[in-house]
mmCIF file with all atom_site columns, C-alpha atoms in Angstrom:
data_model
loop_
_atom_site.group_PDB
_atom_site.id
_atom_site.type_symbol
_atom_site.label_atom_id
_atom_site.label_alt_id
_atom_site.label_comp_id
_atom_site.label_asym_id
_atom_site.label_entity_id
_atom_site.label_seq_id
_atom_site.pdbx_PDB_ins_code
_atom_site.Cartn_x
_atom_site.Cartn_y
_atom_site.Cartn_z
_atom_site.occupancy
_atom_site.B_iso_or_equiv
_atom_site.pdbx_formal_charge
_atom_site.auth_seq_id
_atom_site.auth_comp_id
_atom_site.auth_asym_id
_atom_site.auth_atom_id
_atom_site.pdbx_PDB_model_num
ATOM 1   C CA . ASP G 1 1   ? 23.011 14.833  -0.308  1.00 0.00 ? 1   ASP G CA 1
ATOM 2   C CA . ALA G 1 2   ? 24.422 14.735  -3.680  1.00 0.00 ? 2   ALA G CA 1
ATOM 3   C CA . LYS G 1 3   ? 22.790 12.713  -6.469  1.00 0.00 ? 3   LYS G CA 1
ATOM 4   C CA . THR G 1 4   ? 24.702 9.877   -8.150  1.00 0.00 ? 4   THR G CA 1
ATOM 5   C CA . THR G 1 5   ? 24.484 8.512   -11.651 1.00 0.00 ? 5   THR G CA 1
ATOM 6   C CA . GLN G 1 6   ? 25.270 4.892   -12.482 1.00 0.00 ? 6   GLN G CA 1
ATOM 7   C CA . PRO G 1 7   ? 24.972 2.708   -15.610 1.00 0.00 ? 7   PRO G CA 1
ATOM 8   C CA . PRO G 1 8   ? 21.958 0.452   -15.107 1.00 0.00 ? 8   PRO G CA 1
ATOM 9   C CA . SER G 1 9   ? 23.781 -2.622  -15.982 1.00 0.00 ? 9   SER G CA 1
ATOM 10  C CA . MET G 1 10  ? 27.279 -4.197  -16.718 1.00 0.00 ? 10  MET G CA 1
ATOM 11  C CA . ASP G 1 11  ? 28.638 -7.524  -17.656 1.00 0.00 ? 11  ASP G CA 1
ATOM 12  C CA . CYS G 1 12  ? 32.010 -8.897  -16.560 1.00 0.00 ? 12  CYS G CA 1
ATOM 13  C CA . ALA G 1 13  ? 33.771 -12.132 -17.310 1.00 0.00 ? 13  ALA G CA 1
ATOM 14  C CA . GLU G 1 14  ? 34.708 -14.267 -14.377 1.00 0.00 ? 14  GLU G CA 1
ATOM 15  C CA . GLY G 1 15  ? 38.197 -13.726 -13.049 1.00 0.00 ? 15  GLY G CA 1
ATOM 16  C CA . ARG G 1 16  ? 38.466 -10.328 -14.805 1.00 0.00 ? 16  ARG G CA 1
ATOM 17  C CA . ALA G 1 17  ? 38.370 -6.991  -13.043 1.00 0.00 ? 17  ALA G CA 1
ATOM 18  C CA . ALA G 1 18  ? 34.953 -5.240  -12.760 1.00 0.00 ? 18  ALA G CA 1
ATOM 19  C CA . ASN G 1 19  ? 35.100 -1.471  -12.904 1.00 0.00 ? 19  ASN G CA 1
ATOM 20  C CA . LEU G 1 20  ? 31.910 0.109   -11.865 1.00 0.00 ? 20  LEU G CA 1
ATOM 21  C CA . PRO G 1 21  ? 31.676 3.997   -12.417 1.00 0.00 ? 21  PRO G CA 1
ATOM 22  C CA . CYS G 1 22  ? 29.660 6.508   -10.543 1.00 0.00 ? 22  CYS G CA 1
ATOM 23  C CA . ASN G 1 23  ? 29.195 10.183  -11.246 1.00 0.00 ? 23  ASN G CA 1
ATOM 24  C CA . HIS G 1 24  ? 28.604 12.630  -8.504  1.00 0.00 ? 24  HIS G CA 1
ATOM 25  C CA . SER G 1 25  ? 29.323 15.995  -9.855  1.00 0.00 ? 25  SER G CA 1
ATOM 26  C CA . THR G 1 26  ? 27.447 17.879  -7.153  1.00 0.00 ? 26  THR G CA 1
ATOM 27  C CA . ILE G 1 27  ? 29.363 16.326  -4.228  1.00 0.00 ? 27  ILE G CA 1
ATOM 28  C CA . SER G 1 28  ? 30.274 18.798  -1.522  1.00 0.00 ? 28  SER G CA 1
ATOM 29  C CA . GLY G 1 29  ? 33.310 18.905  0.521   1.00 0.00 ? 29  GLY G CA 1
ATOM 30  C CA . ASN G 1 30  ? 32.112 16.932  3.570   1.00 0.00 ? 30  ASN G CA 1
ATOM 31  C CA . GLU G 1 31  ? 30.301 14.203  1.720   1.00 0.00 ? 31  GLU G CA 1
ATOM 32  C CA . TYR G 1 32  ? 31.731 10.712  1.498   1.00 0.00 ? 32  TYR G CA 1
ATOM 33  C CA . VAL G 1 33  ? 31.221 8.159   -1.284  1.00 0.00 ? 33  VAL G CA 1
ATOM 34  C CA . TYR G 1 34  ? 29.900 4.895   -0.002  1.00 0.00 ? 34  TYR G CA 1
ATOM 35  C CA . TRP G 1 35  ? 29.387 1.730   -2.013  1.00 0.00 ? 35  TRP G CA 1
ATOM 36  C CA . TYR G 1 36  ? 27.066 -1.108  -1.050  1.00 0.00 ? 36  TYR G CA 1
ATOM 37  C CA . ARG G 1 37  ? 25.897 -4.097  -3.005  1.00 0.00 ? 37  ARG G CA 1
ATOM 38  C CA . GLN G 1 38  ? 22.713 -6.249  -2.846  1.00 0.00 ? 38  GLN G CA 1
ATOM 39  C CA . ILE G 1 39  ? 22.697 -9.961  -3.871  1.00 0.00 ? 39  ILE G CA 1
ATOM 40  C CA . HIS G 1 40  ? 19.314 -11.011 -4.921  1.00 0.00 ? 40  HIS G CA 1
ATOM 41  C CA . SER G 1 41  ? 16.782 -11.276 -2.062  1.00 0.00 ? 41  SER G CA 1
ATOM 42  C CA . GLN G 1 42  ? 19.319 -10.361 0.560   1.00 0.00 ? 42  GLN G CA 1
ATOM 43  C CA . GLY G 1 43  ? 20.037 -7.266  2.687   1.00 0.00 ? 43  GLY G CA 1
ATOM 44  C CA . PRO G 1 44  ? 22.648 -4.788  1.277   1.00 0.00 ? 44  PRO G CA 1
ATOM 45  C CA . GLN G 1 45  ? 26.167 -5.281  2.137   1.00 0.00 ? 45  GLN G CA 1
ATOM 46  C CA . TYR G 1 46  ? 28.748 -2.574  2.872   1.00 0.00 ? 46  TYR G CA 1
ATOM 47  C CA . ILE G 1 47  ? 31.786 -2.602  0.566   1.00 0.00 ? 47  ILE G CA 1
ATOM 48  C CA . ILE G 1 48  ? 33.929 0.357   1.036   1.00 0.00 ? 48  ILE G CA 1
ATOM 49  C CA . HIS G 1 49  ? 33.824 4.179   1.292   1.00 0.00 ? 49  HIS G CA 1
ATOM 50  C CA . GLY G 1 50  ? 36.055 7.244   0.859   1.00 0.00 ? 50  GLY G CA 1
ATOM 51  C CA . LEU G 1 51  ? 36.326 10.943  1.039   1.00 0.00 ? 51  LEU G CA 1
ATOM 52  C CA . LYS G 1 52  ? 39.036 12.006  -1.442  1.00 0.00 ? 52  LYS G CA 1
ATOM 53  C CA . ASN G 1 53  ? 41.861 9.374   -1.133  1.00 0.00 ? 53  ASN G CA 1
ATOM 54  C CA . ASN G 1 54  ? 41.769 6.066   -2.879  1.00 0.00 ? 54  ASN G CA 1
ATOM 55  C CA . GLU G 1 55  ? 40.842 3.319   -0.528  1.00 0.00 ? 55  GLU G CA 1
ATOM 56  C CA . THR G 1 56  ? 41.401 -0.490  -0.671  1.00 0.00 ? 56  THR G CA 1
ATOM 57  C CA . ASN G 1 57  ? 40.081 -3.365  1.437   1.00 0.00 ? 57  ASN G CA 1
ATOM 58  C CA . GLU G 1 58  ? 39.747 -7.031  1.205   1.00 0.00 ? 58  GLU G CA 1
ATOM 59  C CA . MET G 1 59  ? 36.651 -6.653  -1.048  1.00 0.00 ? 59  MET G CA 1
ATOM 60  C CA . ALA G 1 60  ? 37.480 -3.798  -3.436  1.00 0.00 ? 60  ALA G CA 1
ATOM 61  C CA . SER G 1 61  ? 39.293 -0.721  -4.263  1.00 0.00 ? 61  SER G CA 1
ATOM 62  C CA . LEU G 1 62  ? 37.720 2.659   -4.514  1.00 0.00 ? 62  LEU G CA 1
ATOM 63  C CA . ILE G 1 63  ? 39.256 5.254   -6.967  1.00 0.00 ? 63  ILE G CA 1
ATOM 64  C CA . ILE G 1 64  ? 38.041 8.868   -6.536  1.00 0.00 ? 64  ILE G CA 1
ATOM 65  C CA . THR G 1 65  ? 38.997 11.520  -9.097  1.00 0.00 ? 65  THR G CA 1
ATOM 66  C CA . GLU G 1 66  ? 40.933 14.473  -7.856  1.00 0.00 ? 66  GLU G CA 1
ATOM 67  C CA . ASP G 1 67  ? 37.999 16.774  -8.380  1.00 0.00 ? 67  ASP G CA 1
ATOM 68  C CA . ARG G 1 68  ? 35.744 14.204  -6.542  1.00 0.00 ? 68  ARG G CA 1
ATOM 69  C CA . LYS G 1 69  ? 33.155 14.369  -9.173  1.00 0.00 ? 69  LYS G CA 1
ATOM 70  C CA . SER G 1 70  ? 33.293 10.639  -10.018 1.00 0.00 ? 70  SER G CA 1
ATOM 71  C CA . SER G 1 71  ? 34.589 7.484   -8.699  1.00 0.00 ? 71  SER G CA 1
ATOM 72  C CA . THR G 1 72  ? 35.066 3.819   -9.670  1.00 0.00 ? 72  THR G CA 1
ATOM 73  C CA . LEU G 1 73  ? 34.676 0.733   -7.785  1.00 0.00 ? 73  LEU G CA 1
ATOM 74  C CA . ILE G 1 74  ? 37.125 -2.018  -8.711  1.00 0.00 ? 74  ILE G CA 1
ATOM 75  C CA . LEU G 1 75  ? 36.484 -5.701  -7.940  1.00 0.00 ? 75  LEU G CA 1
ATOM 76  C CA . PRO G 1 76  ? 39.919 -7.077  -8.960  1.00 0.00 ? 76  PRO G CA 1
ATOM 77  C CA . HIS G 1 77  ? 39.058 -10.624 -9.769  1.00 0.00 ? 77  HIS G CA 1
ATOM 78  C CA . ALA G 1 78  ? 35.264 -10.941 -10.154 1.00 0.00 ? 78  ALA G CA 1
ATOM 79  C CA . THR G 1 79  ? 33.550 -14.247 -9.243  1.00 0.00 ? 79  THR G CA 1
ATOM 80  C CA . LEU G 1 80  ? 30.067 -15.473 -10.048 1.00 0.00 ? 80  LEU G CA 1
ATOM 81  C CA . ARG G 1 81  ? 29.302 -14.647 -6.371  1.00 0.00 ? 81  ARG G CA 1
ATOM 82  C CA . ASP G 1 82  ? 29.868 -10.954 -7.062  1.00 0.00 ? 82  ASP G CA 1
ATOM 83  C CA . THR G 1 83  ? 26.816 -10.827 -9.297  1.00 0.00 ? 83  THR G CA 1
ATOM 84  C CA . ALA G 1 84  ? 24.650 -8.237  -7.612  1.00 0.00 ? 84  ALA G CA 1
ATOM 85  C CA . VAL G 1 85  ? 23.157 -4.715  -7.732  1.00 0.00 ? 85  VAL G CA 1
ATOM 86  C CA . TYR G 1 86  ? 25.982 -2.288  -6.781  1.00 0.00 ? 86  TYR G CA 1
ATOM 87  C CA . TYR G 1 87  ? 24.963 1.131   -5.245  1.00 0.00 ? 87  TYR G CA 1
ATOM 88  C CA . CYS G 1 88  ? 27.026 4.208   -5.151  1.00 0.00 ? 88  CYS G CA 1
ATOM 89  C CA . ILE G 1 89  ? 25.848 6.651   -2.526  1.00 0.00 ? 89  ILE G CA 1
ATOM 90  C CA . VAL G 1 90  ? 26.947 9.974   -1.486  1.00 0.00 ? 90  VAL G CA 1
ATOM 91  C CA . TYR G 1 91  ? 26.026 11.495  1.858   1.00 0.00 ? 91  TYR G CA 1
ATOM 92  C CA . ASN G 1 92  ? 27.384 13.409  4.710   1.00 0.00 ? 92  ASN G CA 1
ATOM 93  C CA . GLN G 1 93  ? 27.946 11.699  7.994   1.00 0.00 ? 93  GLN G CA 1
ATOM 94  C CA . GLY G 1 94  ? 24.843 13.205  9.593   1.00 0.00 ? 94  GLY G CA 1
ATOM 95  C CA . GLY G 1 95  ? 22.643 12.253  6.689   1.00 0.00 ? 95  GLY G CA 1
ATOM 96  C CA . LYS G 1 96  ? 20.538 9.287   5.635   1.00 0.00 ? 96  LYS G CA 1
ATOM 97  C CA . LEU G 1 97  ? 21.543 6.448   3.266   1.00 0.00 ? 97  LEU G CA 1
ATOM 98  C CA . ILE G 1 98  ? 19.195 6.852   0.205   1.00 0.00 ? 98  ILE G CA 1
ATOM 99  C CA . PHE G 1 99  ? 19.500 4.278   -2.539  1.00 0.00 ? 99  PHE G CA 1
ATOM 100 C CA . GLY G 1 100 ? 19.257 4.938   -6.219  1.00 0.00 ? 100 GLY G CA 1
ATOM 101 C CA . GLN G 1 101 ? 18.737 2.418   -8.902  1.00 0.00 ? 101 GLN G CA 1
ATOM 102 C CA . GLY G 1 102 ? 22.460 1.202   -8.859  1.00 0.00 ? 102 GLY G CA 1
ATOM 103 C CA . THR G 1 103 ? 24.270 -0.887  -11.341 1.00 0.00 ? 103 THR G CA 1
ATOM 104 C CA . GLU G 1 104 ? 23.275 -4.540  -11.903 1.00 0.00 ? 104 GLU G CA 1
ATOM 105 C CA . LEU G 1 105 ? 26.503 -6.419  -12.341 1.00 0.00 ? 105 LEU G CA 1
ATOM 106 C CA . SER G 1 106 ? 26.349 -9.807  -14.053 1.00 0.00 ? 106 SER G CA 1
ATOM 107 C CA . VAL G 1 107 ? 29.518 -11.888 -13.848 1.00 0.00 ? 107 VAL G CA 1
ATOM 108 C CA . LYS G 1 108 ? 29.520 -14.521 -16.453 1.00 0.00 ? 108 LYS G CA 1
ATOM 109 C CA . PRO G 1 109 ? 31.555 -17.727 -16.676 1.00 0.00 ? 109 PRO G CA 1
ATOM 110 C CA . GLY U 2 1   ? 31.873 -6.513  10.036  1.00 0.00 ? 1   GLY U CA 1
ATOM 111 C CA . ALA U 2 2   ? 29.014 -6.022  12.425  1.00 0.00 ? 2   ALA U CA 1
ATOM 112 C CA . VAL U 2 3   ? 26.058 -8.361  12.394  1.00 0.00 ? 3   VAL U CA 1
ATOM 113 C CA . VAL U 2 4   ? 22.406 -7.326  12.219  1.00 0.00 ? 4   VAL U CA 1
ATOM 114 C CA . SER U 2 5   ? 19.870 -10.098 12.868  1.00 0.00 ? 5   SER U CA 1
ATOM 115 C CA . GLN U 2 6   ? 16.441 -9.716  11.286  1.00 0.00 ? 6   GLN U CA 1
ATOM 116 C CA . HIS U 2 7   ? 13.524 -11.957 12.200  1.00 0.00 ? 7   HIS U CA 1
ATOM 117 C CA . PRO U 2 8   ? 11.423 -13.473 10.734  1.00 0.00 ? 8   PRO U CA 1
ATOM 118 C CA . SER U 2 9   ? 12.924 -14.034 7.298   1.00 0.00 ? 9   SER U CA 1
ATOM 119 C CA . ARG U 2 10  ? 9.540  -14.737 5.790   1.00 0.00 ? 10  ARG U CA 1
ATOM 120 C CA . VAL U 2 11  ? 6.101  -14.226 7.014   1.00 0.00 ? 11  VAL U CA 1
ATOM 121 C CA . ILE U 2 12  ? 2.598  -14.931 5.475   1.00 0.00 ? 12  ILE U CA 1
ATOM 122 C CA . CYS U 2 13  ? -0.342 -13.405 7.027   1.00 0.00 ? 13  CYS U CA 1
ATOM 123 C CA . LYS U 2 14  ? -4.148 -12.869 6.467   1.00 0.00 ? 14  LYS U CA 1
ATOM 124 C CA . SER U 2 15  ? -5.395 -9.345  5.538   1.00 0.00 ? 15  SER U CA 1
ATOM 125 C CA . GLY U 2 16  ? -6.216 -7.284  8.549   1.00 0.00 ? 16  GLY U CA 1
ATOM 126 C CA . THR U 2 17  ? -3.766 -8.897  11.043  1.00 0.00 ? 17  THR U CA 1
ATOM 127 C CA . SER U 2 18  ? -0.702 -7.175  12.354  1.00 0.00 ? 18  SER U CA 1
ATOM 128 C CA . VAL U 2 19  ? 2.898  -8.457  11.916  1.00 0.00 ? 19  VAL U CA 1
ATOM 129 C CA . LYS U 2 20  ? 6.032  -7.593  13.963  1.00 0.00 ? 20  LYS U CA 1
ATOM 130 C CA . ILE U 2 21  ? 9.471  -7.685  12.529  1.00 0.00 ? 21  ILE U CA 1
ATOM 131 C CA . GLU U 2 22  ? 12.509 -7.628  14.913  1.00 0.00 ? 22  GLU U CA 1
ATOM 132 C CA . CYS U 2 23  ? 15.961 -6.136  14.100  1.00 0.00 ? 23  CYS U CA 1
ATOM 133 C CA . ARG U 2 24  ? 18.803 -6.828  16.553  1.00 0.00 ? 24  ARG U CA 1
ATOM 134 C CA . SER U 2 25  ? 22.424 -5.642  16.384  1.00 0.00 ? 25  SER U CA 1
ATOM 135 C CA . LEU U 2 26  ? 24.344 -8.581  17.750  1.00 0.00 ? 26  LEU U CA 1
ATOM 136 C CA . ASP U 2 27  ? 27.791 -7.314  18.498  1.00 0.00 ? 27  ASP U CA 1
ATOM 137 C CA . PHE U 2 28  ? 27.539 -3.500  18.760  1.00 0.00 ? 28  PHE U CA 1
ATOM 138 C CA . GLN U 2 29  ? 25.154 -0.825  20.259  1.00 0.00 ? 29  GLN U CA 1
ATOM 139 C CA . ALA U 2 30  ? 23.020 0.657   17.526  1.00 0.00 ? 30  ALA U CA 1
ATOM 140 C CA . THR U 2 31  ? 22.373 4.279   18.206  1.00 0.00 ? 31  THR U CA 1
ATOM 141 C CA . THR U 2 32  ? 20.350 4.638   15.205  1.00 0.00 ? 32  THR U CA 1
ATOM 142 C CA . MET U 2 33  ? 18.264 2.066   13.254  1.00 0.00 ? 33  MET U CA 1
ATOM 143 C CA . PHE U 2 34  ? 16.565 2.453   9.872   1.00 0.00 ? 34  PHE U CA 1
ATOM 144 C CA . TRP U 2 35  ? 13.803 0.599   8.093   1.00 0.00 ? 35  TRP U CA 1
ATOM 145 C CA . TYR U 2 36  ? 13.495 0.234   4.461   1.00 0.00 ? 36  TYR U CA 1
ATOM 146 C CA . ARG U 2 37  ? 10.957 -1.253  2.064   1.00 0.00 ? 37  ARG U CA 1
ATOM 147 C CA . GLN U 2 38  ? 11.711 -2.701  -1.357  1.00 0.00 ? 38  GLN U CA 1
ATOM 148 C CA . PHE U 2 39  ? 9.158  -3.747  -3.975  1.00 0.00 ? 39  PHE U CA 1
ATOM 149 C CA . PRO U 2 40  ? 10.088 -6.187  -6.739  1.00 0.00 ? 40  PRO U CA 1
ATOM 150 C CA . LYS U 2 41  ? 12.630 -4.923  -9.247  1.00 0.00 ? 41  LYS U CA 1
ATOM 151 C CA . GLN U 2 42  ? 12.880 -1.552  -7.313  1.00 0.00 ? 42  GLN U CA 1
ATOM 152 C CA . SER U 2 43  ? 15.512 0.033   -5.178  1.00 0.00 ? 43  SER U CA 1
ATOM 153 C CA . LEU U 2 44  ? 15.290 0.284   -1.367  1.00 0.00 ? 44  LEU U CA 1
ATOM 154 C CA . MET U 2 45  ? 13.084 3.097   -0.084  1.00 0.00 ? 45  MET U CA 1
ATOM 155 C CA . LEU U 2 46  ? 13.702 4.536   3.432   1.00 0.00 ? 46  LEU U CA 1
ATOM 156 C CA . MET U 2 47  ? 10.698 4.334   5.549   1.00 0.00 ? 47  MET U CA 1
ATOM 157 C CA . ALA U 2 48  ? 11.847 5.676   8.893   1.00 0.00 ? 48  ALA U CA 1
ATOM 158 C CA . THR U 2 49  ? 14.789 6.465   11.210  1.00 0.00 ? 49  THR U CA 1
ATOM 159 C CA . SER U 2 50  ? 14.755 5.648   14.846  1.00 0.00 ? 50  SER U CA 1
ATOM 160 C CA . ASN U 2 51  ? 17.016 6.618   17.701  1.00 0.00 ? 51  ASN U CA 1
ATOM 161 C CA . GLU U 2 52  ? 17.096 4.641   20.872  1.00 0.00 ? 52  GLU U CA 1
ATOM 162 C CA . GLY U 2 53  ? 14.591 6.027   23.413  1.00 0.00 ? 53  GLY U CA 1
ATOM 163 C CA . SER U 2 54  ? 12.959 8.389   21.102  1.00 0.00 ? 54  SER U CA 1
ATOM 164 C CA . LYS U 2 55  ? 10.045 8.451   18.580  1.00 0.00 ? 55  LYS U CA 1
ATOM 165 C CA . ALA U 2 56  ? 10.957 7.436   15.084  1.00 0.00 ? 56  ALA U CA 1
ATOM 166 C CA . THR U 2 57  ? 11.077 9.872   12.258  1.00 0.00 ? 57  THR U CA 1
ATOM 167 C CA . TYR U 2 58  ? 9.067  8.861   9.225   1.00 0.00 ? 58  TYR U CA 1
ATOM 168 C CA . GLU U 2 59  ? 9.835  9.725   5.538   1.00 0.00 ? 59  GLU U CA 1
ATOM 169 C CA . GLN U 2 60  ? 7.148  11.622  3.653   1.00 0.00 ? 60  GLN U CA 1
ATOM 170 C CA . GLY U 2 61  ? 4.301  9.342   2.577   1.00 0.00 ? 61  GLY U CA 1
ATOM 171 C CA . VAL U 2 62  ? 4.859  6.683   5.127   1.00 0.00 ? 62  VAL U CA 1
ATOM 172 C CA . GLU U 2 63  ? 1.940  6.263   7.534   1.00 0.00 ? 63  GLU U CA 1
ATOM 173 C CA . LYS U 2 64  ? 3.230  6.224   11.209  1.00 0.00 ? 64  LYS U CA 1
ATOM 174 C CA . ASP U 2 65  ? 0.146  4.738   12.510  1.00 0.00 ? 65  ASP U CA 1
ATOM 175 C CA . LYS U 2 66  ? 0.429  1.889   10.033  1.00 0.00 ? 66  LYS U CA 1
ATOM 176 C CA . PHE U 2 67  ? 4.096  1.090   10.470  1.00 0.00 ? 67  PHE U CA 1
ATOM 177 C CA . LEU U 2 68  ? 4.801  1.284   14.232  1.00 0.00 ? 68  LEU U CA 1
ATOM 178 C CA . ILE U 2 69  ? 8.422  1.502   15.143  1.00 0.00 ? 69  ILE U CA 1
ATOM 179 C CA . ASN U 2 70  ? 9.855  0.852   18.606  1.00 0.00 ? 70  ASN U CA 1
ATOM 180 C CA . HIS U 2 71  ? 13.540 1.319   19.466  1.00 0.00 ? 71  HIS U CA 1
ATOM 181 C CA . ALA U 2 72  ? 13.485 0.647   23.159  1.00 0.00 ? 72  ALA U CA 1
ATOM 182 C CA . SER U 2 73  ? 17.064 -0.510  23.527  1.00 0.00 ? 73  SER U CA 1
ATOM 183 C CA . LEU U 2 74  ? 20.404 -0.048  21.916  1.00 0.00 ? 74  LEU U CA 1
ATOM 184 C CA . THR U 2 75  ? 20.235 -3.484  20.317  1.00 0.00 ? 75  THR U CA 1
ATOM 185 C CA . LEU U 2 76  ? 16.626 -3.986  19.289  1.00 0.00 ? 76  LEU U CA 1
ATOM 186 C CA . SER U 2 77  ? 14.122 -2.137  17.042  1.00 0.00 ? 77  SER U CA 1
ATOM 187 C CA . THR U 2 78  ? 10.804 -3.556  15.877  1.00 0.00 ? 78  THR U CA 1
ATOM 188 C CA . LEU U 2 79  ? 8.486  -2.682  12.998  1.00 0.00 ? 79  LEU U CA 1
ATOM 189 C CA . THR U 2 80  ? 4.856  -3.572  13.368  1.00 0.00 ? 80  THR U CA 1
ATOM 190 C CA . VAL U 2 81  ? 2.811  -3.490  10.287  1.00 0.00 ? 81  VAL U CA 1
ATOM 191 C CA . THR U 2 82  ? -0.775 -2.976  11.531  1.00 0.00 ? 82  THR U CA 1
ATOM 192 C CA . SER U 2 83  ? -3.908 -4.106  9.820   1.00 0.00 ? 83  SER U CA 1
ATOM 193 C CA . ALA U 2 84  ? -1.901 -5.456  6.944   1.00 0.00 ? 84  ALA U CA 1
ATOM 194 C CA . HIS U 2 85  ? -3.311 -5.508  3.468   1.00 0.00 ? 85  HIS U CA 1
ATOM 195 C CA . PRO U 2 86  ? -2.085 -7.058  0.136   1.00 0.00 ? 86  PRO U CA 1
ATOM 196 C CA . GLU U 2 87  ? -0.472 -3.831  -0.872  1.00 0.00 ? 87  GLU U CA 1
ATOM 197 C CA . ASP U 2 88  ? 1.855  -4.011  2.220   1.00 0.00 ? 88  ASP U CA 1
ATOM 198 C CA . SER U 2 89  ? 3.357  -7.161  0.787   1.00 0.00 ? 89  SER U CA 1
ATOM 199 C CA . SER U 2 90  ? 7.052  -6.307  0.279   1.00 0.00 ? 90  SER U CA 1
ATOM 200 C CA . PHE U 2 91  ? 10.633 -6.883  1.383   1.00 0.00 ? 91  PHE U CA 1
ATOM 201 C CA . TYR U 2 92  ? 11.307 -5.010  4.553   1.00 0.00 ? 92  TYR U CA 1
ATOM 202 C CA . ILE U 2 93  ? 14.894 -4.438  5.569   1.00 0.00 ? 93  ILE U CA 1
ATOM 203 C CA . CYS U 2 94  ? 16.470 -2.934  8.664   1.00 0.00 ? 94  CYS U CA 1
ATOM 204 C CA . SER U 2 95  ? 19.891 -1.406  9.257   1.00 0.00 ? 95  SER U CA 1
ATOM 205 C CA . ALA U 2 96  ? 21.757 -0.027  12.099  1.00 0.00 ? 96  ALA U CA 1
ATOM 206 C CA . LYS U 2 97  ? 24.792 2.076   12.701  1.00 0.00 ? 97  LYS U CA 1
ATOM 207 C CA . THR U 2 98  ? 26.697 3.201   15.757  1.00 0.00 ? 98  THR U CA 1
ATOM 208 C CA . ALA U 2 99  ? 28.105 6.465   16.904  1.00 0.00 ? 99  ALA U CA 1
ATOM 209 C CA . GLY U 2 100 ? 30.899 4.673   18.713  1.00 0.00 ? 100 GLY U CA 1
ATOM 210 C CA . LEU U 2 101 ? 34.573 5.410   18.143  1.00 0.00 ? 101 LEU U CA 1
ATOM 211 C CA . ALA U 2 102 ? 35.729 1.873   17.338  1.00 0.00 ? 102 ALA U CA 1
ATOM 212 C CA . VAL U 2 103 ? 36.237 0.495   13.932  1.00 0.00 ? 103 VAL U CA 1
ATOM 213 C CA . LEU U 2 104 ? 32.409 0.247   13.522  1.00 0.00 ? 104 LEU U CA 1
ATOM 214 C CA . ALA U 2 105 ? 32.013 3.960   13.415  1.00 0.00 ? 105 ALA U CA 1
ATOM 215 C CA . LYS U 2 106 ? 32.464 6.092   10.291  1.00 0.00 ? 106 LYS U CA 1
ATOM 216 C CA . ASN U 2 107 ? 28.687 5.957   9.842   1.00 0.00 ? 107 ASN U CA 1
ATOM 217 C CA . ILE U 2 108 ? 28.673 2.621   8.137   1.00 0.00 ? 108 ILE U CA 1
ATOM 218 C CA . GLN U 2 109 ? 25.167 1.075   8.086   1.00 0.00 ? 109 GLN U CA 1
ATOM 219 C CA . TYR U 2 110 ? 24.921 -2.681  8.572   1.00 0.00 ? 110 TYR U CA 1
ATOM 220 C CA . PHE U 2 111 ? 21.826 -4.383  7.143   1.00 0.00 ? 111 PHE U CA 1
ATOM 221 C CA . GLY U 2 112 ? 19.785 -7.348  8.236   1.00 0.00 ? 112 GLY U CA 1
ATOM 222 C CA . ALA U 2 113 ? 18.812 -10.119 5.706   1.00 0.00 ? 113 ALA U CA 1
ATOM 223 C CA . GLY U 2 114 ? 15.433 -8.782  5.256   1.00 0.00 ? 114 GLY U CA 1
ATOM 224 C CA . THR U 2 115 ? 11.943 -9.978  5.874   1.00 0.00 ? 115 THR U CA 1
ATOM 225 C CA . ARG U 2 116 ? 9.586  -10.956 3.063   1.00 0.00 ? 116 ARG U CA 1
ATOM 226 C CA . LEU U 2 117 ? 6.004  -10.170 4.042   1.00 0.00 ? 117 LEU U CA 1
ATOM 227 C CA . SER U 2 118 ? 3.191  -11.630 1.997   1.00 0.00 ? 118 SER U CA 1
ATOM 228 C CA . VAL U 2 119 ? -0.394 -10.517 2.849   1.00 0.00 ? 119 VAL U CA 1
ATOM 229 C CA . LEU U 2 120 ? -3.215 -12.746 1.589   1.00 0.00 ? 120 LEU U CA 1
#
């Protein structure tokens, strides 16, 4: 499964869009990009995933570059409750979900 | 989304005792369940993968005789920490996924809320 690289931390003002980048330059053709988040002392929560097309759901949007080597998770209007560690994970559908260090997002009033 | 229930949420035990943690998928059949461990300020570490009705597959460095995993039904998996010691104190999290064809498919893993184990 491909390795991902994320910034260790980011700040975002409440009400603004939070754009969380992820590099996955070694991704292969059958590997999906998944995003999860973990609010302090809770279990991780699934956010969104994609293969090559951009995706949107009620929580977020996922923008994947054409070469699939990087992606961006967008929280359109961040709230204080979006403060969490966000994990970008690449794996194929037969593989295991292996967590890296993620990005610690702090949404500030 | 699918609901995974984990119980208990917190447990304190004496050194040398065994502790059982339950993980249930409430509204779907979990063909595969996973157990993770998380130490403070660290990421989740996969301990083992279990498929219903078969023996669990443990990650390298995880003692299978210490962390007993049972996945006897499609909705229940248990993790038993045997002869617990203070170094086993950690946050244990289970997750489940289904191979079904409904919206819950696509290999999304759903996580429980975690169990904080403190061994005195």
